[in-house]
Coordinates of C-alpha atoms and ligand atoms in Angstrom, one line a residue:
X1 CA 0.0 0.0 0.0
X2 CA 3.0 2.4 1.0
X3 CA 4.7 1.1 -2.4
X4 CA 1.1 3.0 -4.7
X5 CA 0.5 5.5 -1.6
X6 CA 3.9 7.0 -1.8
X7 CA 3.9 7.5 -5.6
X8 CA 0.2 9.4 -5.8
X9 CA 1.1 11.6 -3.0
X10 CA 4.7 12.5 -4.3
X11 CA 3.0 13.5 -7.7
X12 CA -0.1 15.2 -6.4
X13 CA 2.3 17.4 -4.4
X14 CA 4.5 18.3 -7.1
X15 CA 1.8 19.3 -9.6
X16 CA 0.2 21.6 -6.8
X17 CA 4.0 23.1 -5.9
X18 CA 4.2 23.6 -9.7
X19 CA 0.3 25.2 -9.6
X20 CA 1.6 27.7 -6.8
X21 CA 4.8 28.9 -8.7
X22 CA 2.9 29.3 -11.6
X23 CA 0.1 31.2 -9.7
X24 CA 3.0 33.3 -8.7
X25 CA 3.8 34.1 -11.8
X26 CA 0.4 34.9 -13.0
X27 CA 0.0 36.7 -10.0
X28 CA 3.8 39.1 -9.7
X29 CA 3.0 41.7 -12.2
X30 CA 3.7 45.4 -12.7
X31 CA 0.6 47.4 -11.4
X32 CA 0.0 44.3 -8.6
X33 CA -2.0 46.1 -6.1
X34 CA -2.2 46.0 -2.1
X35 CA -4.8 43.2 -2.4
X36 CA -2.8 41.1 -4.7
X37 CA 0.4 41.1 -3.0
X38 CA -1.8 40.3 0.4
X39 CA -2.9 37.3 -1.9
X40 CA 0.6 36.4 -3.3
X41 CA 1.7 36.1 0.5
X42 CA -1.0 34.0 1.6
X43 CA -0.1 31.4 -1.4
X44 CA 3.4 31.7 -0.7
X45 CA 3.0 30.2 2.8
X46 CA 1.6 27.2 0.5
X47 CA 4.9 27.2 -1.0
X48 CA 6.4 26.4 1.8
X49 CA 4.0 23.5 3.5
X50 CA 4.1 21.6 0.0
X51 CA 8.0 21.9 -0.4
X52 CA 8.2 20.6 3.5
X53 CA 5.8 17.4 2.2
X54 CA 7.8 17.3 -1.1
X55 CA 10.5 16.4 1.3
X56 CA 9.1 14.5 3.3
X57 CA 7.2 11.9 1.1
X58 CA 10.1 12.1 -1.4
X59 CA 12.6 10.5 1.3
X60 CA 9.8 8.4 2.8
X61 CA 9.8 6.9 -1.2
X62 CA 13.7 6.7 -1.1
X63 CA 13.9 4.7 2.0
X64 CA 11.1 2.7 2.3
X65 CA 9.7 2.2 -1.6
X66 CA 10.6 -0.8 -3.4
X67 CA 14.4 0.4 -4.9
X68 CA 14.9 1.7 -1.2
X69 CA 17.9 4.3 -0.3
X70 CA 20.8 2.1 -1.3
X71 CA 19.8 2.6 -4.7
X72 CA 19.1 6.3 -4.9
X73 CA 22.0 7.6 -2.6
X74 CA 24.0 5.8 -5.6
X75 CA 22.6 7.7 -8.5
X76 CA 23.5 10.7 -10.2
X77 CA 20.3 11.5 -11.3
X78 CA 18.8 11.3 -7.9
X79 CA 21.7 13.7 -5.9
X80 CA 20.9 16.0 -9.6
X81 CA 17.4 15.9 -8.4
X82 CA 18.0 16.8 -4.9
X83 CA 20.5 19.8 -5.7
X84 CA 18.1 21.3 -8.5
X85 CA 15.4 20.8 -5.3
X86 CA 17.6 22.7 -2.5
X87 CA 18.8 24.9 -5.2
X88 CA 15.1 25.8 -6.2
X89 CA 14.1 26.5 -2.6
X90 CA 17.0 28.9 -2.1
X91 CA 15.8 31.0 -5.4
X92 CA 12.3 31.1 -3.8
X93 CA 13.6 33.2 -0.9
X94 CA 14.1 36.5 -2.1
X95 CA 10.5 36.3 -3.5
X96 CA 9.3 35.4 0.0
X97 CA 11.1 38.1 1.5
X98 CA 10.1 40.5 -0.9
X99 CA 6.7 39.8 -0.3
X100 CA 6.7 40.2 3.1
X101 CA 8.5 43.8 3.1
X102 CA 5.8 44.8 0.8
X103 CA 2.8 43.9 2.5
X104 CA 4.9 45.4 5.8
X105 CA 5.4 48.5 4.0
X106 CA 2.0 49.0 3.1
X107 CA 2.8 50.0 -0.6
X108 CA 2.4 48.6 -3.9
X109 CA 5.7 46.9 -5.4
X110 CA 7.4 49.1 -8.2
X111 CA 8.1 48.1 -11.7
X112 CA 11.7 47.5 -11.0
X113 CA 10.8 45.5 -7.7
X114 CA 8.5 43.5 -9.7
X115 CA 10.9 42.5 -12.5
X116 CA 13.7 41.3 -9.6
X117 CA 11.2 38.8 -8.0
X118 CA 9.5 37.0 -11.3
X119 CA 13.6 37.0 -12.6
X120 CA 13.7 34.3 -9.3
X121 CA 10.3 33.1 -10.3
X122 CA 11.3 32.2 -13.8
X123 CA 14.8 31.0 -12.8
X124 CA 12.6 28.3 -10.2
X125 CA 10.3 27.2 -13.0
X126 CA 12.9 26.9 -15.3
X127 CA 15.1 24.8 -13.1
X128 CA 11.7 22.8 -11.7
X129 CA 11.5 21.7 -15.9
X130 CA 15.1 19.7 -15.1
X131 CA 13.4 17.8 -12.1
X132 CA 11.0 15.2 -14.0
X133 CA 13.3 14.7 -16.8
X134 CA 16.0 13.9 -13.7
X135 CA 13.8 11.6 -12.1
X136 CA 12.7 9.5 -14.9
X137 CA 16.4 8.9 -15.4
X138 CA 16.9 7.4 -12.2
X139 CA 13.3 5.4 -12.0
X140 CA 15.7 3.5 -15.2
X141 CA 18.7 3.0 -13.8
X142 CA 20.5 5.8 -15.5
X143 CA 23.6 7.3 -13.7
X144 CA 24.2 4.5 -11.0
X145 CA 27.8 4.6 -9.4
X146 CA 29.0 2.1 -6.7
Ligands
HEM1 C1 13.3 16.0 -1.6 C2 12.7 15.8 -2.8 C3 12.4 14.5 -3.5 C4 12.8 13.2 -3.2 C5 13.6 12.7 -2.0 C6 12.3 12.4 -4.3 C7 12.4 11.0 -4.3 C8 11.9 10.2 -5.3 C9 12.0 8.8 -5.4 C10 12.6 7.9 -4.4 C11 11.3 8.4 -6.5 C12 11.2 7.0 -7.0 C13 12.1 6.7 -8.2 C14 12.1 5.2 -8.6 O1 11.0 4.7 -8.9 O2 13.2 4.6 -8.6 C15 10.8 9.6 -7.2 C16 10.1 9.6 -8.4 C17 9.7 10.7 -9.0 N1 9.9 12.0 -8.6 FE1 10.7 12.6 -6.9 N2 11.6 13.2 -5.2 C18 11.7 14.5 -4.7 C19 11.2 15.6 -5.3 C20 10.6 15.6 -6.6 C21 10.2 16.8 -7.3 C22 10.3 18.3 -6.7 C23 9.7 16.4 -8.5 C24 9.2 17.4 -9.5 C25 9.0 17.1 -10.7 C26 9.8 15.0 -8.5 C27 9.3 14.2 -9.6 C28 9.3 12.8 -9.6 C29 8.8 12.0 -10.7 C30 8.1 12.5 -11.9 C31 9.0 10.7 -10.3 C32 8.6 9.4 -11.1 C33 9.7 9.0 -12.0 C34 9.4 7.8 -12.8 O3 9.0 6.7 -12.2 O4 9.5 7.8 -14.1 N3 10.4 14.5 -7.4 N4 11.2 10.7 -6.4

């Protein structure tokens, strides 16, 4: 049960991580009011509950799924995986912090503020692209080492 329950979850949570970047991205625009960056924030603090799950499940699926953690912790594909993950959570920092000084400050983001954050934005979803393609490679063997 664990071996089909890990799988479904794992997926589900990805697609909705993907959903909220891309939300963000829809959302981050020149002219963003008050109310939209008060939005922005509140599905940001998604961001970070599904990334926490991501994590969570995804190791649960490493070490107790059928190829178990001797396997991955030997492939290239999976430590690509995981450094493309960590590096993706790092770029969605400044976002957060961004968003967070501008509902502080009370004031709608300017143009220039508004390019910085969807630069990060794009640079997540762009990097996020790599993370299928990475673990398809390992789910076949690709890039195992002793
Ligand atoms: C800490 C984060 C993560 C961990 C530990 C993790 C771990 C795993 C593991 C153990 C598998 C099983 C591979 C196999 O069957 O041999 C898997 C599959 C998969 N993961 Fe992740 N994962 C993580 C994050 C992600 C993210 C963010 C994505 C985004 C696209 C993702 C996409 C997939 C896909 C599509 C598969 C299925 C591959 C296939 O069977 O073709 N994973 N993951």
């Amino acid at each position: 049960m664990l071996d089909l329950g890990l799988p479904i979850g794992h997926h589900l949570l990805v697609f909705a991580l993907f959903g909220v970047l891309a939300a963000e991205l829809v959302m981050v625009r020149r002219g963003a009011d008050l109310a939209t960056v008060a939005r922005v924030g509140r599905i940001d603090l998604w961001y970070g509950i599904l990334a926490g799950l991501i994590l969570a499940v995804g190791f649960a699926r490493a070490v107790y799924a059928a190829k178990g953690w001797a396997y991955c912790s030997h492939n290239l594909f999976f430590q690509a995986k995981m450094g493309t993950f960590v590096l993706i959570g790092l770029l969605s920092v400044p976002p957060t912090i961004a968003y967070i000084r501008w509902r502080r400050a009370g004031a709608a983001p300017t143009d220039g503020q508004v390019a910085s954050v969807r630069g990060f934005l794009w640079a997540e979803l762009l990097l996020f692209a790599l993370l299928p393609a990475f673990a398809a490679a390992m789910a076949r063997g690709y890039g195992e080492f002793s």
